[in-house]
XYZ file of C-alpha atoms in Angstrom:
551
model
C 13.695 26.695 -21.023
C 15.563 24.283 -18.738
C 17.389 21.360 -20.263
C 17.042 18.284 -18.115
C 20.359 16.555 -17.436
C 21.782 15.132 -14.244
C 24.382 17.876 -14.228
C 21.567 20.410 -13.768
C 20.282 18.748 -10.619
C 23.106 19.743 -8.238
C 23.533 16.144 -7.149
C 26.917 15.198 -5.778
C 26.014 11.551 -5.336
C 28.914 9.546 -6.902
C 26.468 6.911 -8.140
C 24.692 9.551 -10.205
C 27.963 10.792 -11.633
C 28.904 7.258 -12.597
C 25.633 6.882 -14.484
C 26.240 10.154 -16.334
C 29.751 9.077 -17.309
C 28.368 5.779 -18.505
C 25.784 7.641 -20.559
C 28.445 9.692 -22.333
C 30.595 6.613 -22.977
C 27.770 4.498 -24.363
C 25.750 6.535 -26.812
C 24.410 3.406 -28.500
C 21.566 1.476 -26.831
C 23.113 -1.213 -24.687
C 20.967 -3.957 -26.152
C 23.552 -6.098 -27.930
C 23.897 -8.422 -24.973
C 20.118 -8.672 -24.759
C 19.737 -9.910 -28.336
C 18.115 -6.750 -29.648
C 16.468 -6.535 -33.007
C 18.504 -5.862 -36.129
C 17.268 -2.248 -36.130
C 18.396 -1.808 -32.528
C 21.834 -3.284 -33.202
C 22.378 -1.094 -36.246
C 21.414 2.213 -34.634
C 24.070 4.833 -35.413
C 25.824 6.753 -32.670
C 23.107 8.883 -31.195
C 23.563 12.636 -31.552
C 22.969 14.992 -28.650
C 19.424 15.682 -29.704
C 17.984 19.045 -28.748
C 14.729 17.896 -27.165
C 13.444 21.464 -27.174
C 12.622 20.916 -30.861
C 11.344 17.334 -30.595
C 7.712 16.350 -29.947
C 5.923 13.142 -29.039
C 5.006 12.645 -32.681
C 8.723 12.133 -33.371
C 8.927 9.135 -31.020
C 8.154 5.538 -31.846
C 6.085 4.257 -33.540
C 6.819 7.053 -36.020
C 9.288 6.124 -38.778
C 12.868 6.820 -37.680
C 11.778 7.549 -34.107
C 14.270 5.171 -32.466
C 16.943 7.786 -31.721
C 14.556 10.339 -30.194
C 12.850 7.607 -28.167
C 16.166 6.394 -26.800
C 17.375 9.849 -25.774
C 14.011 10.741 -24.206
C 13.924 7.555 -22.156
C 17.578 7.929 -21.211
C 16.958 11.389 -19.780
C 13.747 10.240 -18.116
C 15.480 7.301 -16.422
C 18.127 9.676 -15.102
C 15.368 11.775 -13.541
C 13.844 8.701 -11.940
C 17.182 7.488 -10.620
C 17.897 10.937 -9.227
C 14.631 10.723 -7.282
C 15.471 7.223 -6.043
C 18.933 8.307 -4.836
C 17.629 11.421 -3.107
C 14.828 9.496 -1.417
C 17.404 7.190 0.131
C 19.348 10.054 1.759
C 18.120 10.769 5.317
C 19.412 14.350 5.122
C 17.241 15.153 2.098
C 13.744 16.572 2.472
C 10.781 14.223 2.729
C 8.631 16.818 0.960
C 8.713 20.311 -0.495
C 5.315 21.438 0.757
C 3.127 23.989 -1.013
C -0.542 24.740 -0.474
C -3.030 23.669 -3.183
C -3.549 27.201 -4.460
C 0.213 27.636 -4.910
C 0.543 24.490 -7.002
C -2.550 25.402 -9.032
C -1.222 28.890 -9.741
C 2.107 27.493 -10.916
C 5.581 27.441 -9.399
C 8.808 28.128 -11.324
C 7.094 27.403 -14.613
C 5.351 24.231 -13.416
C 1.804 24.428 -14.763
C -1.039 21.959 -14.228
C -3.067 23.470 -17.077
C -3.628 21.377 -20.207
C -2.576 22.992 -23.517
C -4.292 22.916 -26.892
C -0.988 22.570 -28.747
C 1.644 19.897 -28.052
C 4.634 20.758 -25.913
C 8.206 19.643 -26.526
C 9.841 16.598 -24.994
C 12.151 18.916 -23.068
C 9.140 20.570 -21.429
C 7.673 17.156 -20.657
C 10.903 16.195 -18.894
C 10.793 19.451 -16.930
C 7.220 18.596 -15.941
C 8.324 15.112 -14.863
C 11.137 16.607 -12.787
C 8.799 19.114 -11.121
C 6.149 16.458 -10.466
C 8.694 14.485 -8.458
C 10.047 17.657 -6.823
C 6.653 18.599 -5.358
C 5.603 15.041 -4.520
C 6.156 13.368 -1.155
C 9.144 11.005 -1.013
C 7.320 8.002 0.424
C 10.493 5.943 0.044
C 12.381 8.254 2.416
C 13.590 6.541 5.629
C 11.933 9.328 7.669
C 8.480 8.957 6.100
C 6.329 7.390 8.840
C 2.973 8.742 7.716
C 1.299 5.729 6.092
C 1.216 1.951 6.369
C 2.757 1.692 2.893
C 6.209 3.219 2.485
C 9.678 2.404 1.264
C 11.162 2.138 -2.187
C 12.192 -1.371 -3.152
C 14.379 -1.222 -6.254
C 13.343 -4.679 -7.490
C 9.680 -3.826 -6.972
C 10.192 -0.580 -8.847
C 11.752 -2.498 -11.740
C 8.747 -4.806 -11.708
C 6.363 -1.860 -11.913
C 8.284 -0.402 -14.861
C 8.155 -3.717 -16.715
C 4.444 -4.061 -15.970
C 3.757 -0.675 -17.541
C 5.886 -1.622 -20.536
C 3.917 -4.841 -21.083
C 0.672 -2.850 -20.697
C -1.737 -5.757 -20.742
C -4.987 -6.710 -19.050
C -4.992 -9.644 -16.664
C -8.394 -11.113 -17.501
C -7.716 -13.809 -20.116
C -4.821 -16.147 -20.778
C -4.709 -15.158 -24.428
C -3.595 -11.578 -23.625
C -1.802 -12.198 -20.330
C -0.344 -15.724 -20.270
C 2.722 -15.153 -18.108
C 1.114 -12.788 -15.593
C -1.899 -15.076 -15.039
C 0.391 -18.016 -14.267
C 2.379 -15.800 -11.899
C -0.855 -14.819 -10.161
C -1.752 -18.482 -9.713
C 1.671 -19.259 -8.245
C 1.517 -16.317 -5.846
C -2.022 -17.046 -4.685
C -1.188 -20.690 -3.968
C 1.928 -19.645 -2.073
C 0.010 -17.116 0.024
C -2.784 -19.623 0.700
C -0.269 -22.191 1.919
C 1.322 -19.577 4.199
C -2.126 -18.819 5.639
C -2.369 -22.540 6.397
C -4.830 -23.851 3.839
C -4.355 -27.075 1.941
C -3.797 -25.997 -1.651
C -4.709 -29.493 -2.845
C -8.430 -29.201 -2.213
C -9.050 -25.641 -1.044
C -8.032 -22.105 -1.779
C -8.870 -19.503 -4.384
C -8.280 -15.800 -4.764
C -7.604 -12.814 -6.943
C -5.517 -9.652 -6.781
C -7.612 -6.532 -6.223
C -7.158 -2.746 -6.380
C -6.556 -2.296 -2.644
C -7.610 -3.725 0.711
C -10.983 -1.985 0.758
C -12.010 -3.801 -2.435
C -10.629 -7.065 -1.050
C -12.804 -6.599 2.039
C -15.788 -5.836 -0.204
C -15.179 -9.139 -2.012
C -15.266 -10.989 1.307
C -18.683 -9.579 2.195
C -19.978 -10.203 -1.333
C -18.826 -13.835 -1.223
C -20.172 -14.465 2.265
C -23.611 -13.202 1.262
C -23.621 -15.316 -1.908
C -22.449 -18.382 0.039
C -25.481 -18.252 2.345
C -27.956 -16.707 -0.117
C -26.975 -17.498 -3.752
C -30.356 -16.228 -4.966
C -29.205 -12.671 -4.241
C -27.210 -12.711 -7.488
C -30.362 -12.773 -9.607
C -33.168 -11.612 -7.317
C -31.428 -8.930 -5.282
C -31.689 -7.950 -1.632
C -35.488 -7.904 -1.600
C -35.552 -11.695 -1.200
C -33.187 -11.705 1.779
C -33.815 -11.187 5.494
C -32.222 -8.279 7.363
C -28.587 -9.326 7.490
C -26.204 -8.442 10.318
C -22.439 -7.896 10.015
C -20.021 -7.777 12.960
C -16.682 -5.983 13.211
C -14.632 -4.337 15.940
C -14.716 -0.668 16.858
C -11.055 -0.435 15.754
C -11.583 -2.111 12.379
C -11.157 -0.417 9.016
C -14.009 1.753 7.804
C -14.163 -0.247 4.553
C -16.331 -2.857 6.299
C -19.125 -0.332 6.820
C -18.575 1.129 3.375
C -18.822 -2.326 1.792
C -22.085 -2.994 3.616
C -23.443 0.278 2.245
C -22.269 -0.475 -1.309
C -23.777 -3.982 -1.275
C -27.162 -2.788 -0.026
C -26.831 -4.453 3.369
C -26.757 -1.036 5.012
C -24.201 0.537 7.319
C -26.726 0.503 10.178
C -26.710 -3.295 10.020
C -22.994 -3.370 10.831
C -22.696 -4.116 14.550
C -19.605 -2.563 16.115
C -18.096 -4.793 18.802
C -16.189 -3.344 21.754
C -12.445 -3.818 22.121
C -10.073 -4.035 25.066
C -7.628 -1.258 25.923
C -5.156 -2.524 23.288
C -7.753 -2.386 20.492
C -8.508 -6.125 20.271
C -12.050 -7.362 19.714
C -13.622 -8.985 22.788
C -14.925 -12.458 21.759
C -17.375 -12.536 24.694
C -18.794 -9.192 23.614
C -18.976 -10.478 20.027
C -21.107 -13.447 21.030
C -23.376 -11.224 23.106
C -23.854 -8.944 20.082
C -24.698 -11.915 17.861
C -27.325 -13.163 20.302
C -28.780 -9.668 20.670
C -28.996 -9.207 16.892
C -30.931 -12.466 16.561
C -33.444 -11.444 19.223
C -33.969 -8.145 17.378
C -34.851 -9.873 14.109
C -31.471 -9.668 12.420
C -29.725 -12.585 10.698
C -26.014 -12.688 11.543
C -23.881 -14.121 8.733
C -20.443 -12.456 8.713
C -17.736 -11.514 11.205
C -14.671 -9.440 10.331
C -11.611 -9.990 12.529
C -8.709 -7.586 12.061
C -5.075 -8.693 12.003
C -3.336 -5.351 12.397
C -5.693 -2.456 13.058
C -4.936 0.794 11.269
C -4.168 2.907 14.342
C -2.997 0.615 17.156
C -1.794 -2.302 15.002
C -3.817 -4.671 17.169
C -4.425 -8.281 16.164
C -7.826 -9.636 17.179
C -7.885 -13.055 18.932
C -8.646 -14.964 15.738
C -8.886 -18.423 17.270
C -11.434 -17.362 19.894
C -13.434 -15.439 17.284
C -13.369 -18.503 15.013
C -14.881 -20.533 17.855
C -17.770 -18.064 18.069
C -18.281 -18.167 14.295
C -18.290 -21.960 14.341
C -20.941 -22.085 17.053
C -23.214 -19.720 15.111
C -22.330 -20.878 11.551
C -20.970 -17.516 10.453
C -18.499 -16.565 7.750
C -15.183 -15.487 9.310
C -13.145 -12.974 7.350
C -9.719 -11.837 8.543
C -8.687 -8.384 7.366
C -4.917 -8.885 7.383
C -4.244 -6.044 4.950
C -1.708 -4.635 7.421
C -0.855 -7.739 9.433
C -0.583 -10.334 6.668
C 3.112 -9.616 6.298
C 3.660 -10.910 9.847
C 3.031 -14.399 8.441
C 6.367 -14.118 6.617
C 8.247 -13.913 9.928
C 8.764 -17.023 12.023
C 9.172 -14.725 15.018
C 5.862 -12.885 14.586
C 3.689 -15.415 12.730
C 2.209 -16.829 15.991
C 0.430 -13.493 16.533
C -2.025 -14.550 13.799
C -2.770 -17.953 15.331
C -6.069 -19.283 14.009
C -5.998 -17.448 10.661
C -6.171 -20.803 8.857
C -9.743 -21.140 10.160
C -10.902 -18.076 8.221
C -13.221 -18.380 5.218
C -11.450 -15.460 3.544
C -8.392 -13.279 4.132
C -7.356 -9.836 2.885
C -3.577 -9.444 2.535
C -1.815 -6.329 1.197
C 1.811 -7.011 0.209
C 2.113 -3.283 -0.579
C 2.153 -2.572 3.142
C 4.467 -4.466 5.474
C 6.166 -6.411 2.650
C 7.134 -3.174 0.868
C 5.768 -3.972 -2.598
C 5.075 -0.798 -4.631
C 1.474 0.356 -4.630
C -0.839 -1.248 -5.288
C -0.752 -4.947 -4.446
C -3.637 -6.543 -2.547
C -5.152 -10.017 -2.611
C -8.422 -11.535 -1.445
C -7.813 -15.164 -0.504
C -10.862 -17.457 -0.345
C -10.888 -20.896 1.261
C -13.746 -22.369 -0.797
C -12.697 -23.179 -4.346
C -14.992 -22.027 -7.120
C -16.960 -19.537 -5.042
C -15.421 -16.471 -6.695
C -16.375 -17.778 -10.116
C -19.914 -18.762 -9.104
C -20.574 -15.459 -7.412
C -19.284 -13.149 -10.143
C -19.430 -15.075 -13.417
C -21.556 -13.591 -16.215
C -19.836 -15.236 -19.225
C -19.351 -12.235 -21.499
C -19.143 -13.910 -24.920
C -16.663 -11.449 -26.408
C -14.092 -12.431 -23.748
C -14.910 -15.859 -22.340
C -15.796 -17.965 -25.360
C -16.455 -21.628 -24.595
C -14.542 -23.012 -27.600
C -11.037 -21.635 -27.034
C -8.138 -23.961 -27.837
C -6.431 -23.686 -24.420
C -7.395 -24.487 -20.813
C -10.036 -21.844 -20.095
C -9.691 -22.193 -16.347
C -6.900 -19.646 -16.748
C -9.369 -17.050 -18.018
C -9.850 -15.726 -14.495
C -11.504 -12.446 -15.466
C -14.994 -13.698 -14.621
C -13.970 -14.151 -10.986
C -13.661 -10.398 -10.739
C -16.298 -7.694 -10.388
C -14.122 -5.678 -12.780
C -13.605 -6.224 -16.470
C -10.227 -4.617 -17.029
C -7.759 -5.492 -14.284
C -4.289 -4.049 -13.786
C -1.330 -6.417 -13.444
C -0.294 -6.129 -9.787
C 1.461 -9.498 -9.498
C 4.728 -9.167 -11.387
C 6.436 -6.777 -8.967
C 5.581 -9.085 -6.033
C 6.712 -12.173 -7.945
C 10.006 -10.485 -8.871
C 10.615 -9.310 -5.294
C 9.901 -12.819 -4.001
C 12.485 -14.191 -6.435
C 14.968 -11.571 -5.235
C 14.407 -11.946 -1.481
C 12.899 -15.361 -0.954
C 10.453 -15.910 1.865
C 13.345 -15.609 4.338
C 14.251 -12.173 3.027
C 10.703 -10.935 3.530
C 10.835 -12.361 7.056
C 14.012 -10.430 7.876
C 12.460 -7.274 6.452
C 9.368 -7.667 8.645
C 11.547 -8.324 11.697
C 13.525 -5.133 11.017
C 10.351 -3.028 10.908
C 9.100 -4.396 14.229
C 12.536 -3.978 15.795
C 12.362 -0.296 14.871
C 8.974 -0.073 16.583
C 10.364 -1.679 19.738
C 13.305 0.725 19.670
C 10.995 3.741 19.429
C 8.972 2.356 22.339
C 12.135 1.925 24.428
C 13.274 5.484 23.694
C 9.891 6.926 24.672
C 10.193 5.164 28.016
C 13.406 7.099 28.674
C 11.910 10.545 28.062
C 9.640 12.590 30.315
C 8.194 14.711 27.489
C 6.711 11.712 25.642
C 4.073 9.230 26.768
C 2.660 6.076 25.195
C -1.077 6.016 24.473
C -1.249 2.562 26.026
C 1.311 0.712 28.086
C 3.278 -2.268 26.894
C 5.388 -3.092 23.856
C 3.758 -2.653 20.444
C 2.286 -5.804 18.935
C 2.856 -4.622 15.372
C 5.014 -1.794 14.007
C 2.529 0.910 15.089
C 3.683 3.114 17.970
C 1.140 5.616 19.353
C 2.283 8.389 21.689
C 1.796 11.956 22.911
C 4.365 14.722 23.069
C 4.008 17.170 25.994
C 5.525 20.627 25.449
C 6.781 22.141 28.735
C 3.762 24.458 28.985
C 1.358 21.526 28.692
C 3.331 19.007 30.713
C 3.255 21.220 33.833
C -0.550 21.526 33.819
C -2.525 19.410 36.296
C -4.619 16.567 34.820
C -8.042 17.732 33.631
C -10.074 19.149 30.722
C -7.756 22.134 30.152
C -4.685 19.937 29.832
C -6.532 17.628 27.437
C -7.714 20.603 25.373
C -4.170 21.956 25.080
C -2.713 18.525 24.360
C -5.296 17.959 21.607
C -3.878 20.990 19.756
C -0.228 19.934 19.976
C -0.013 17.171 17.330
C -1.711 19.095 14.482
C 0.448 22.177 15.128
C 3.641 20.132 15.107
C 2.497 18.281 11.980
C 1.922 21.605 10.191
C 5.423 22.830 11.086
C 6.843 19.441 10.141
C 5.316 19.606 6.660
C 6.415 23.197 6.118
C 10.020 22.275 6.923
C 9.840 18.894 5.175
C 12.238 17.084 7.493
C 10.028 14.157 8.509
C 6.396 12.985 8.208
C 4.250 11.220 10.789
C 0.481 10.922 11.178
C -1.805 11.851 14.057
C -5.427 11.332 15.050
C -7.814 11.205 17.996
C -9.452 7.907 18.916
C -12.552 7.626 21.051
C -12.049 9.684 24.183
C -8.315 10.054 23.567
C -7.146 13.440 22.285
C -4.885 13.770 19.234
C -1.780 11.596 19.403
C 1.011 10.677 16.995
C 0.959 7.332 15.211
C 4.306 6.191 13.878
C 4.305 3.167 11.561
C 7.343 1.290 10.276
C 7.158 -0.475 6.931
C 10.364 0.818 5.333
C 13.379 -1.423 6.047
C 15.675 1.487 5.105
C 14.771 3.257 8.366
C 17.595 3.137 10.905
C 17.707 3.812 14.645
C 19.258 7.190 13.910
C 16.095 8.089 11.972
C 13.979 7.099 14.976
C 16.129 9.284 17.229
C 15.761 12.132 14.773
C 11.967 11.764 14.805
C 11.715 12.252 18.567
C 14.224 15.106 18.637
C 12.497 16.842 15.724
C 9.053 16.594 17.330
C 10.476 18.114 20.504
C 12.276 20.850 18.562
C 9.188 21.785 16.565
C 6.838 21.711 19.532
C 8.912 22.945 22.450
C 7.452 26.469 22.357
C 3.782 25.452 22.028
């Protein structure tokens, strides 16, 4: 059975070697400077434990488990650092792709099956190593596949500490520090949106942007029809929701979950850049009223998933004001633009929203997951969701119970997603986040400029990207020479998926593709990793051409 040490990993990175040397030099836990406990300070020199004979039962909290726990964690941290270092190297693979049946059948001793008898710590470390080996390196500078990417070291440290604390962020008594951090972060984000934190602003961190969007619809409905909380949808008229044809599918899904119905979501047309047309929105609102519907909610998108378009929020807010509608801004992808003085004006009017979704785990590079629903009206979250479970939210606690925020949530247990963001904010400051956002959009502009110089690539729409999304086609020679028409479109539609398949098999780079409306499959490159350099952008275009030249 393999022993897991850095020397087995064939890594020549000098930083890794330095860590290994440091490990051999310091066999005692380096906790003296951190005021460790007496037991920690008096640990003997740790032997080179043979983890092939040690099991989880030998770790803390078992008596005398300190030495085994230390060695296990030491080896585990080396594995994690190895992954971090490799992910940062552009020449390393983004992924080692295998089909599902191959992983299920087992590769090089890596088995997904669950045993009846415990396995050794050495085998667990091998499993950890193989899990990372066959996973996608989303922190790699050539991973362009999703809106969330990158590997922030401070954020990673925050996630490790969060898991170590292992608490539930629903009452102050079990999560005092994290709840105060959440309050500080929410107020900061509300002020950046443009709300007065003196007399307005509320919010909560949620498990992803889709749930944040669901909260917005839930709150809007309760705001206009508070009786729905106790009497249900049967006492309400037929409600109508409005969102753009380029908006995230979570708006329709939320309407279905809440009993409003996906058919009562009116999809508003967009212009050629994917922005909602405010004139068309107002026409849809009027039409819904004449057909017996009751409009109450409009979703504007600040950073659409595919094009990265930002809807004209100010003009949409004018429409909502005229018709007394709740305006929600889904800024899951575009909220990070508010951190940049250069790009903040693109979200002009966001301060007029009743609620905002903002995902720091996207453009701001916070490790997954980190999403907030921000609400302008104070107290609405509590009124809408409060049920006063007596085993959690007793009325006679000895501290300020306003910090027991669990009743604002539709969940009971809630993961701590705030510490990693708080720690990153301390490390970077708002200015550092702004520079990071600027770097991502500069990469997008560079990709756009390079596409303009090549005859085998073509933008899906003309003009510089508004966000860090860049959408384009690649034309192999055999397709590029065809005359415009259905046959050329049919052939072009097959190009992106074939290149993507080859790309994943070779593992050199990852980028997404999709069709949209009448447009055949095209590549969508998104930049949210500040580690990406112009050389990585050049590599992306050259690699697409190399992989697809013979198609």
